[in-house]
PDB file of C-alpha atoms in Angstrom:
ATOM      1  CA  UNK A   1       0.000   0.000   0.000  1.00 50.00           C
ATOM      2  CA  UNK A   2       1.461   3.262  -1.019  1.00 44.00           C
ATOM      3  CA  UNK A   3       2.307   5.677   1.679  1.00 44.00           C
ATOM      4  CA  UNK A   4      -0.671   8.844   0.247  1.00 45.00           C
ATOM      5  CA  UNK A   5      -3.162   5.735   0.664  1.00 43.00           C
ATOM      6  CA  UNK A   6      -1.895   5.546   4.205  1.00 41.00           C
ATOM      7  CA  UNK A   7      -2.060   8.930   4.743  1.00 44.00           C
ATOM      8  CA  UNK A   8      -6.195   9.399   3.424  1.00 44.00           C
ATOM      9  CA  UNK A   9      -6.623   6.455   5.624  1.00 41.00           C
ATOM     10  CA  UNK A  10      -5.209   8.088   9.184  1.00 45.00           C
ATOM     11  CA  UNK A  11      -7.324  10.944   8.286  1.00 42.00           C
ATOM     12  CA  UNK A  12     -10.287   9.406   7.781  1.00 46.00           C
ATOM     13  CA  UNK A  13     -10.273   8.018  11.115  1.00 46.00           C
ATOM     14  CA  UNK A  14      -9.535  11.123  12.929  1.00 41.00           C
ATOM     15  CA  UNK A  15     -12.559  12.877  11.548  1.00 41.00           C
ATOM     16  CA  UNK A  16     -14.562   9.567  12.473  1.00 40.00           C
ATOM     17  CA  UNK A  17     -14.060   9.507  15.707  1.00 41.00           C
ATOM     18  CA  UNK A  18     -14.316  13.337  16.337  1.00 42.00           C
ATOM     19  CA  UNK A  19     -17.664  13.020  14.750  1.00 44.00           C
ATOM     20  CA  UNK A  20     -18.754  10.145  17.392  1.00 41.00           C
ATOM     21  CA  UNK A  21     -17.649  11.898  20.110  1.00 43.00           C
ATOM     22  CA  UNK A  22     -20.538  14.869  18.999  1.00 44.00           C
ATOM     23  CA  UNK A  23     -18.427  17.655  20.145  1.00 42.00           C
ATOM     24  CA  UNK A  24     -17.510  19.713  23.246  1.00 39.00           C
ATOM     25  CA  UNK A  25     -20.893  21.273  23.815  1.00 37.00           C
ATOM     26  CA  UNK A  26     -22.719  18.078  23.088  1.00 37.00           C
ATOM     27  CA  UNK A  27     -20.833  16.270  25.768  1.00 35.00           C
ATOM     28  CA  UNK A  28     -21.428  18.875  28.349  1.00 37.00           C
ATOM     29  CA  UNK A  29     -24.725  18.693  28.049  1.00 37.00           C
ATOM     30  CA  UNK A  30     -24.875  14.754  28.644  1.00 38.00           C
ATOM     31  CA  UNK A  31     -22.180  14.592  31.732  1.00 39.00           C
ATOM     32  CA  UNK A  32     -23.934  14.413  34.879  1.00 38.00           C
ATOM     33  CA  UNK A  33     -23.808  17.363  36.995  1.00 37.00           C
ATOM     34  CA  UNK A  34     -22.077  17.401  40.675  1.00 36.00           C
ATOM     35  CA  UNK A  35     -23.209  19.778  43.409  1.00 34.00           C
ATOM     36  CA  UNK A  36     -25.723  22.355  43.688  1.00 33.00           C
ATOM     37  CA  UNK A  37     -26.757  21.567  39.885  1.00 34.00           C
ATOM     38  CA  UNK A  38     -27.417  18.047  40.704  1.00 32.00           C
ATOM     39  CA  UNK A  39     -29.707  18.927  43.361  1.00 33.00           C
ATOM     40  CA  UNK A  40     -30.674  22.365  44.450  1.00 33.00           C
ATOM     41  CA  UNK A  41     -32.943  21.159  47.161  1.00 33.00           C
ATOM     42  CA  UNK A  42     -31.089  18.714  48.482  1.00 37.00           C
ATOM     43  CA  UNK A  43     -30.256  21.250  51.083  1.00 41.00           C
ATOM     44  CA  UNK A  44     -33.369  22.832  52.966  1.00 45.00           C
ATOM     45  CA  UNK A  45     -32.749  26.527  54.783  1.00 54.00           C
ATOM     46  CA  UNK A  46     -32.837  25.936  58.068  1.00 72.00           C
ATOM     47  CA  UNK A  47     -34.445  29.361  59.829  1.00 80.00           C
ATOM     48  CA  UNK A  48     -31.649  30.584  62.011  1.00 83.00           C
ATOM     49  CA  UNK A  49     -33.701  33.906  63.979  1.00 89.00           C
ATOM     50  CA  UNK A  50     -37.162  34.940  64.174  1.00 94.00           C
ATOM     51  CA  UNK A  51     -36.257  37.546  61.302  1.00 93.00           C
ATOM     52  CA  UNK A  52     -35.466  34.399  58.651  1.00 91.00           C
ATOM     53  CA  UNK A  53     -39.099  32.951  59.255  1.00 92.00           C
ATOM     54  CA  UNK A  54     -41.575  34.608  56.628  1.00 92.00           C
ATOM     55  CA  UNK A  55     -44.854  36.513  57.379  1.00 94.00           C
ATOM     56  CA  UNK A  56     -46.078  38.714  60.003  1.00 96.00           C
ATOM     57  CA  UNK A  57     -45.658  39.666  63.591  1.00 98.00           C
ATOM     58  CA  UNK A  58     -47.174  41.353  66.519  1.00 98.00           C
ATOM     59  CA  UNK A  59     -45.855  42.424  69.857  1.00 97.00           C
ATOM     60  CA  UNK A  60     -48.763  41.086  72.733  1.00 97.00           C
ATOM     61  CA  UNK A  61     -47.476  41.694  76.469  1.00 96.00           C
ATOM     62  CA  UNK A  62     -49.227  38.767  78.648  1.00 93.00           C
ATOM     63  CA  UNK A  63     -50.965  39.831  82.180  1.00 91.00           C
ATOM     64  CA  UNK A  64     -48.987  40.589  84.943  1.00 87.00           C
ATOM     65  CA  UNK A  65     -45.736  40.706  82.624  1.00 90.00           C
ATOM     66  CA  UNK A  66     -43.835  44.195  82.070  1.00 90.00           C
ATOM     67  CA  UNK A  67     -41.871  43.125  79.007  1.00 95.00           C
ATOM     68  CA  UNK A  68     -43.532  41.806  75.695  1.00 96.00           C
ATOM     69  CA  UNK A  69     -42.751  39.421  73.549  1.00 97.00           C
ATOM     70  CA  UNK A  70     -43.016  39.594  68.917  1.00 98.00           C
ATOM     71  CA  UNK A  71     -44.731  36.254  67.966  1.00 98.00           C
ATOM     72  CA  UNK A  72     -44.806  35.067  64.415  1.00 98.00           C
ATOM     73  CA  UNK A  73     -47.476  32.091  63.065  1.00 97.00           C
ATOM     74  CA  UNK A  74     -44.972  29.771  60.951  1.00 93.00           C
ATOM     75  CA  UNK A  75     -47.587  26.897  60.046  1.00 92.00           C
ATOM     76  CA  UNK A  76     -51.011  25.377  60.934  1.00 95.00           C
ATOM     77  CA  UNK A  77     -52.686  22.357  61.037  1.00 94.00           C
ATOM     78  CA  UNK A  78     -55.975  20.976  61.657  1.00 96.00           C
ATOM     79  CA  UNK A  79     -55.164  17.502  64.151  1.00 96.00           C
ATOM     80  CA  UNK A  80     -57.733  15.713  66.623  1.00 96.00           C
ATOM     81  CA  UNK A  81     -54.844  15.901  69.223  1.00 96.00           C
ATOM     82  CA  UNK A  82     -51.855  18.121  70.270  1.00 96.00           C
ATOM     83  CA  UNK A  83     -50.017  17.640  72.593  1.00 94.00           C
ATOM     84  CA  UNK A  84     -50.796  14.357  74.467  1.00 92.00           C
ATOM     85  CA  UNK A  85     -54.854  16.182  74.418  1.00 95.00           C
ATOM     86  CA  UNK A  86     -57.129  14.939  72.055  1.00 97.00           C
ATOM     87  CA  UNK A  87     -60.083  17.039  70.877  1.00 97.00           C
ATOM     88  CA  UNK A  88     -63.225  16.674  72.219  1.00 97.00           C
ATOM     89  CA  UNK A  89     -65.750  14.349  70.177  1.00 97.00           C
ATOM     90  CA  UNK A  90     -67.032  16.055  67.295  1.00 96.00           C
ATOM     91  CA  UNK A  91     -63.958  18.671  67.221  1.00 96.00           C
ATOM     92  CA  UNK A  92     -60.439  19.498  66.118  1.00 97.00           C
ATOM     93  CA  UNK A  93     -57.653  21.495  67.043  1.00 97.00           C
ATOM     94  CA  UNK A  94     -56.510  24.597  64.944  1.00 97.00           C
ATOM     95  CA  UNK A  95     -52.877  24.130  65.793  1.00 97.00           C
ATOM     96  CA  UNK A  96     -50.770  27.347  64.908  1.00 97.00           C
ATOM     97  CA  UNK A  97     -46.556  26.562  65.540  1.00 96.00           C
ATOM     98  CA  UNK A  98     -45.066  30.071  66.296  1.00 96.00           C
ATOM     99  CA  UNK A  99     -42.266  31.594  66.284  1.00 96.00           C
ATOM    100  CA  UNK A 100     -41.327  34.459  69.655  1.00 97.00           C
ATOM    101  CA  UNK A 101     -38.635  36.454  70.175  1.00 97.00           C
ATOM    102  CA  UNK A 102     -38.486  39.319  73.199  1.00 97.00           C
ATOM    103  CA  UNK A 103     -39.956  42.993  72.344  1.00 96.00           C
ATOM    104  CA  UNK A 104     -36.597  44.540  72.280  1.00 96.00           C
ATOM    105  CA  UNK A 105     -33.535  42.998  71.050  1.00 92.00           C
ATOM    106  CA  UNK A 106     -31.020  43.757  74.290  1.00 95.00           C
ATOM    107  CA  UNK A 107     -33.397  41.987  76.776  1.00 94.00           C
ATOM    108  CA  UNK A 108     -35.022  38.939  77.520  1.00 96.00           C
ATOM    109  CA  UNK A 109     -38.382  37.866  78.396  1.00 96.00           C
ATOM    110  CA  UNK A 110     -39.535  35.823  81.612  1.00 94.00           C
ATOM    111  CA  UNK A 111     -42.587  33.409  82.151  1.00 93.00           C
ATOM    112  CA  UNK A 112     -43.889  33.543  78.975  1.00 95.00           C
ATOM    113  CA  UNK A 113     -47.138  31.592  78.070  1.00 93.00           C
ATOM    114  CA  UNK A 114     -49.403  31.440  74.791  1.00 94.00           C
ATOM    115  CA  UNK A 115     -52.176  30.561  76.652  1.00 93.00           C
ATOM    116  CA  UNK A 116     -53.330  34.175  76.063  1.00 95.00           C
ATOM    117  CA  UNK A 117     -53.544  33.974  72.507  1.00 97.00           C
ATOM    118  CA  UNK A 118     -56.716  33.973  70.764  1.00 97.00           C
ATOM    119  CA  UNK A 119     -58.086  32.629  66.983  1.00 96.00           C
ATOM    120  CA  UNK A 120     -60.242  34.781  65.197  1.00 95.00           C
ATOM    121  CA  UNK A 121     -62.600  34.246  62.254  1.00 93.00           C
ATOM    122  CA  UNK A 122     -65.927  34.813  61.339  1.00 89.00           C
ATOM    123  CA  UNK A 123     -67.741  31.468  61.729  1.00 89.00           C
ATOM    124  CA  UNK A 124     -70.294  29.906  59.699  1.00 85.00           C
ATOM    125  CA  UNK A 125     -72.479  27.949  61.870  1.00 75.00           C
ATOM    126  CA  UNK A 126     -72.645  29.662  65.661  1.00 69.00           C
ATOM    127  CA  UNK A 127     -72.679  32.763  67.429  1.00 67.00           C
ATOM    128  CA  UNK A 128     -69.431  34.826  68.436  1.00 70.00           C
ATOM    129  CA  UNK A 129     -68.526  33.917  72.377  1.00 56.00           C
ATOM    130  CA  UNK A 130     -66.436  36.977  72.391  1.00 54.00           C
ATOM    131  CA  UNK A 131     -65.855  40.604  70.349  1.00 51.00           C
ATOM    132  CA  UNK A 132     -68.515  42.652  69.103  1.00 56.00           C
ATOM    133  CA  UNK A 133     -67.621  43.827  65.517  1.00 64.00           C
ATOM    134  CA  UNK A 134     -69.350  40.175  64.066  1.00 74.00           C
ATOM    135  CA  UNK A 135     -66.002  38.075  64.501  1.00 87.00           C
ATOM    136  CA  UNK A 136     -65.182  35.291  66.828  1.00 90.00           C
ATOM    137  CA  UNK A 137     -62.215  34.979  69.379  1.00 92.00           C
ATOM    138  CA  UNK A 138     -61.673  31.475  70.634  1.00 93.00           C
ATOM    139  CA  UNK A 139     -59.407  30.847  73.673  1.00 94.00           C
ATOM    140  CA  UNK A 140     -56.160  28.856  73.134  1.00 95.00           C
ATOM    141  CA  UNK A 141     -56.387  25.833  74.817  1.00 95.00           C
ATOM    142  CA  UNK A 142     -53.728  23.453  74.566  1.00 94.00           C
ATOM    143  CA  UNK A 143     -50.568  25.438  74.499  1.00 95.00           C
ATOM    144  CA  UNK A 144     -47.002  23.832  74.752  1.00 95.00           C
ATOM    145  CA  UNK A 145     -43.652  25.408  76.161  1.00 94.00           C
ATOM    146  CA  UNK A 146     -41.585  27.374  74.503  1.00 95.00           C
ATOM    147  CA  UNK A 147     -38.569  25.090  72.288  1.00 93.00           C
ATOM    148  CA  UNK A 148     -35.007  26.413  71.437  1.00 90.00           C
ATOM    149  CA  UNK A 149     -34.764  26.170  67.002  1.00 84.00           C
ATOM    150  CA  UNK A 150     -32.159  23.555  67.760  1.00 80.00           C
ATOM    151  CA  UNK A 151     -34.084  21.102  69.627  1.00 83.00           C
ATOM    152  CA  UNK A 152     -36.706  21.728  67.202  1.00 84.00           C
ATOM    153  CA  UNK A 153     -34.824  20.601  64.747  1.00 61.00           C
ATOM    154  CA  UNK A 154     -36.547  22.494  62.005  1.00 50.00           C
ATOM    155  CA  UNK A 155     -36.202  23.518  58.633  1.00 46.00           C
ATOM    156  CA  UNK A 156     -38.339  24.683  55.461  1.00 48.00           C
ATOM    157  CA  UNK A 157     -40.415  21.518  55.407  1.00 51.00           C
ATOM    158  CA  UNK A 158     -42.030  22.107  58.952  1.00 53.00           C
ATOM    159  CA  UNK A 159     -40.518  19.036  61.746  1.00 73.00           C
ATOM    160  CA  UNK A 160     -41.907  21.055  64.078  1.00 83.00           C
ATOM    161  CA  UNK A 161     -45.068  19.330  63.757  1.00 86.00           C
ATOM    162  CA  UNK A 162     -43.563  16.131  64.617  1.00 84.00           C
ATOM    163  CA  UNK A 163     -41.691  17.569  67.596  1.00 87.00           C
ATOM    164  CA  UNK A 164     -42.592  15.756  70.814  1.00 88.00           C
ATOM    165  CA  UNK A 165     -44.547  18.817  72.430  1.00 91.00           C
ATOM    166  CA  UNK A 166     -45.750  18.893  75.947  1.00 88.00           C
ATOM    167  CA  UNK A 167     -48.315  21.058  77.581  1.00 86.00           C
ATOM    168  CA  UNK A 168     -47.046  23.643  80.113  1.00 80.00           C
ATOM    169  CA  UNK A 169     -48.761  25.757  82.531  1.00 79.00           C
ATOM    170  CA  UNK A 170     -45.673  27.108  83.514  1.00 85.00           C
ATOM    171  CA  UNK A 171     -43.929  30.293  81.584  1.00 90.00           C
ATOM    172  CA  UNK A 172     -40.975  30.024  79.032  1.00 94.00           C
ATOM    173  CA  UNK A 173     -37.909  32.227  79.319  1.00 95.00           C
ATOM    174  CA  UNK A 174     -36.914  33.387  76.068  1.00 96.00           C
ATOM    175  CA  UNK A 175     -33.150  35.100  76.236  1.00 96.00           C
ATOM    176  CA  UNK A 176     -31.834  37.672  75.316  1.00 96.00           C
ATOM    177  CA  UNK A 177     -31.620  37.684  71.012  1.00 94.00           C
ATOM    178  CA  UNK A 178     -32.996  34.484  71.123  1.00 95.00           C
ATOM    179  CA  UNK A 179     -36.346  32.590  69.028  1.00 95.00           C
ATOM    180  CA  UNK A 180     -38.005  29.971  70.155  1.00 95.00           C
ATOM    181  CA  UNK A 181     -40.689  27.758  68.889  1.00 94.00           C
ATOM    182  CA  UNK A 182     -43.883  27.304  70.408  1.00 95.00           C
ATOM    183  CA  UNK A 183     -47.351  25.678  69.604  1.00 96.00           C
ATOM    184  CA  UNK A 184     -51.152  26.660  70.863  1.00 97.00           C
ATOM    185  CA  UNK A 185     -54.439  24.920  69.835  1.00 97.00           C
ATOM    186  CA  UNK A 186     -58.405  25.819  69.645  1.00 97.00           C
ATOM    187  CA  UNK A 187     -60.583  23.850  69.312  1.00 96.00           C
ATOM    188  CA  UNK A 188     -63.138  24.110  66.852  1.00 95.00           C
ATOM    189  CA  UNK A 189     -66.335  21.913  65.320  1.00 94.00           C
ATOM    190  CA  UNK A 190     -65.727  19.622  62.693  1.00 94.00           C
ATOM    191  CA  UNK A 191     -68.890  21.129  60.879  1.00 93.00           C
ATOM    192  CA  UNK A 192     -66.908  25.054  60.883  1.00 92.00           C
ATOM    193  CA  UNK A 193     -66.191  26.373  57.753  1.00 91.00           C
ATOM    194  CA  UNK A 194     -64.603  29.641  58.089  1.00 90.00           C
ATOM    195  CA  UNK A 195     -61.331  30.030  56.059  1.00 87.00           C
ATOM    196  CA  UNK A 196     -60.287  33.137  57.050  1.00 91.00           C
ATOM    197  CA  UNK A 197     -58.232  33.649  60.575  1.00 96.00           C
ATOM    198  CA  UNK A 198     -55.976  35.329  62.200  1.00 97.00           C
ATOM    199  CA  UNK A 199     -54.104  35.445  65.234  1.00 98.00           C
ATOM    200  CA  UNK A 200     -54.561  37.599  68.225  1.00 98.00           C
ATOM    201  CA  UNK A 201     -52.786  38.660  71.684  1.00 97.00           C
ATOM    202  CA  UNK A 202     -52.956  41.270  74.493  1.00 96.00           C
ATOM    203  CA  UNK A 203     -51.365  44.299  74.617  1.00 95.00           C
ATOM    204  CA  UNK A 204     -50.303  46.702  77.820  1.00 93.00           C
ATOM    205  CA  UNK A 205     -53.614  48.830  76.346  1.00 92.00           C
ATOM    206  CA  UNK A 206     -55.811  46.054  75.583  1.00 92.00           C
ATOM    207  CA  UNK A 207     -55.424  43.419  78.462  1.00 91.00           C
ATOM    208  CA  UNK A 208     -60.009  42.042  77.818  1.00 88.00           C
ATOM    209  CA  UNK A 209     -61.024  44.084  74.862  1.00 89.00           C
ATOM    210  CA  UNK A 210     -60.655  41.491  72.187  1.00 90.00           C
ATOM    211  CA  UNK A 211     -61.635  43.746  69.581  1.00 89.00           C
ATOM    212  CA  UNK A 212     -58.491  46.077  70.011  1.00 93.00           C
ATOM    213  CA  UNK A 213     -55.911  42.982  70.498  1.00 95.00           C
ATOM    214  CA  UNK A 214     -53.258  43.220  67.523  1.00 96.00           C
ATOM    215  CA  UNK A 215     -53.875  40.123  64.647  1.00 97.00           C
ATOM    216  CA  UNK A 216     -51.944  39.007  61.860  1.00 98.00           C
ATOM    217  CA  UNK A 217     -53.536  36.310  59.317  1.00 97.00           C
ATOM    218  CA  UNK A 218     -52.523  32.899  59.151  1.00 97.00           C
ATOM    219  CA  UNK A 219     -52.864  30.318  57.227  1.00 93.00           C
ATOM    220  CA  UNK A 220     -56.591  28.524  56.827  1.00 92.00           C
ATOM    221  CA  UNK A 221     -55.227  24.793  58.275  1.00 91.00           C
ATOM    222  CA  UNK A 222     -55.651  22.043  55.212  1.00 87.00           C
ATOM    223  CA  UNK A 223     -58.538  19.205  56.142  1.00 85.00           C
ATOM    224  CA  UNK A 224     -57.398  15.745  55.586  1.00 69.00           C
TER     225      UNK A 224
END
């Protein structure tokens, strides 16, 4: 074989296999991907301060305390029990996880208890027990302790609702800079279909007036 044949042979071959291996962007595209491509939500935020947690807050300042706390709903749920109490036949709890941080930023809070805050809504089968402007206001009833984020162990996909809550009569300290995690229930009847609510607390103004308590909305809790 003559030595030009040889030659148009070896080129031949290096153009075939540059055309199998379809090029640089082609093979790119087809390597798998490492890292954050590979899976952005493999890693979930984790909510680090009461600032990180979306939505809205209020400031409510329990009876008999001189320093208020900012509370934050984070989540809601509609459950037959909460914490070690089941609901009452006929009846579920509106469970709404919070998050509560002191007033002011350079001080902590002592002996604090959600048993003061109250649900309200607009309900479509009884009349209001409380408030006078056509709205309910329900009593919380159970309410847990107050939990560090850490022992929560939560992130963006809510494990706070799994967390082994206990009910408290006793008050929660919440240090200085600190958020904490807490959970209240109120109990409603099965047959209630309101789907609008929001949560309310006292204030150093409004310690019984319902009506002038400070609300933010939450979220209407999903029926299984």
């Amino acid at each position: 074989m003559s030595t030009r044949m040889l030659a148009a042979l070896a080129v031949g071959s290096l153009v075939l296999v540059a055309g199998c291996s379809g090029g640089g962007g082609d093979a790119k595209s087809d390597a798998p991907t490492t890292g954050a491509e590979s899976s952005p939500t493999a890693s979930q935020p984790r909510y680090t301060k009461f600032a990180d947690f979306p939505g809205k807050d209020f400031v409510t300042t329990e009876p008999g305390l001189r320093l208020g706390v900012r509370v934050k709903p984070v989540d809601t749920s509609w459950t037959p029990q909460l914490v070690g109490k089941p609901a009452d036949a006929g009846k579920h709890y509106v469970a709404v996880y919070v998050a509560v941080t002191g007033e002011l930023p350079d001080r902590g809070v002592e002996n604090v208890k959600l048993q003061y805050l109250r649900l309200k809504f607009k309900s479509t089968e009884r009349p209001c027990e409380f408030g006078e402007s056509g709205y309910c206001y329900t009593e919380a009833f159970p309410s847990s302790g107050l939990a560090a984020l850490d022992d929560v162990q939560q992130d963006a996909s809510g494990k706070w609702r799994n967390y082994s809550w206990s009910e408290t009569l006793l008050g929660s300290n919440v240090e200085q800079g600190a958020t904490k995690i807490g959970v209240v229930g109120f109990s409603l009847p099965d047959t209630e279909k309101a789907t609008s609510f929001e949560l309310c607390g006292p204030t150093k103004e409004a310690q019984v007036d319902t009506d002038e308590f400070p609300c933010v909305p939450i979220k209407t809790p999903r029926r299984s």
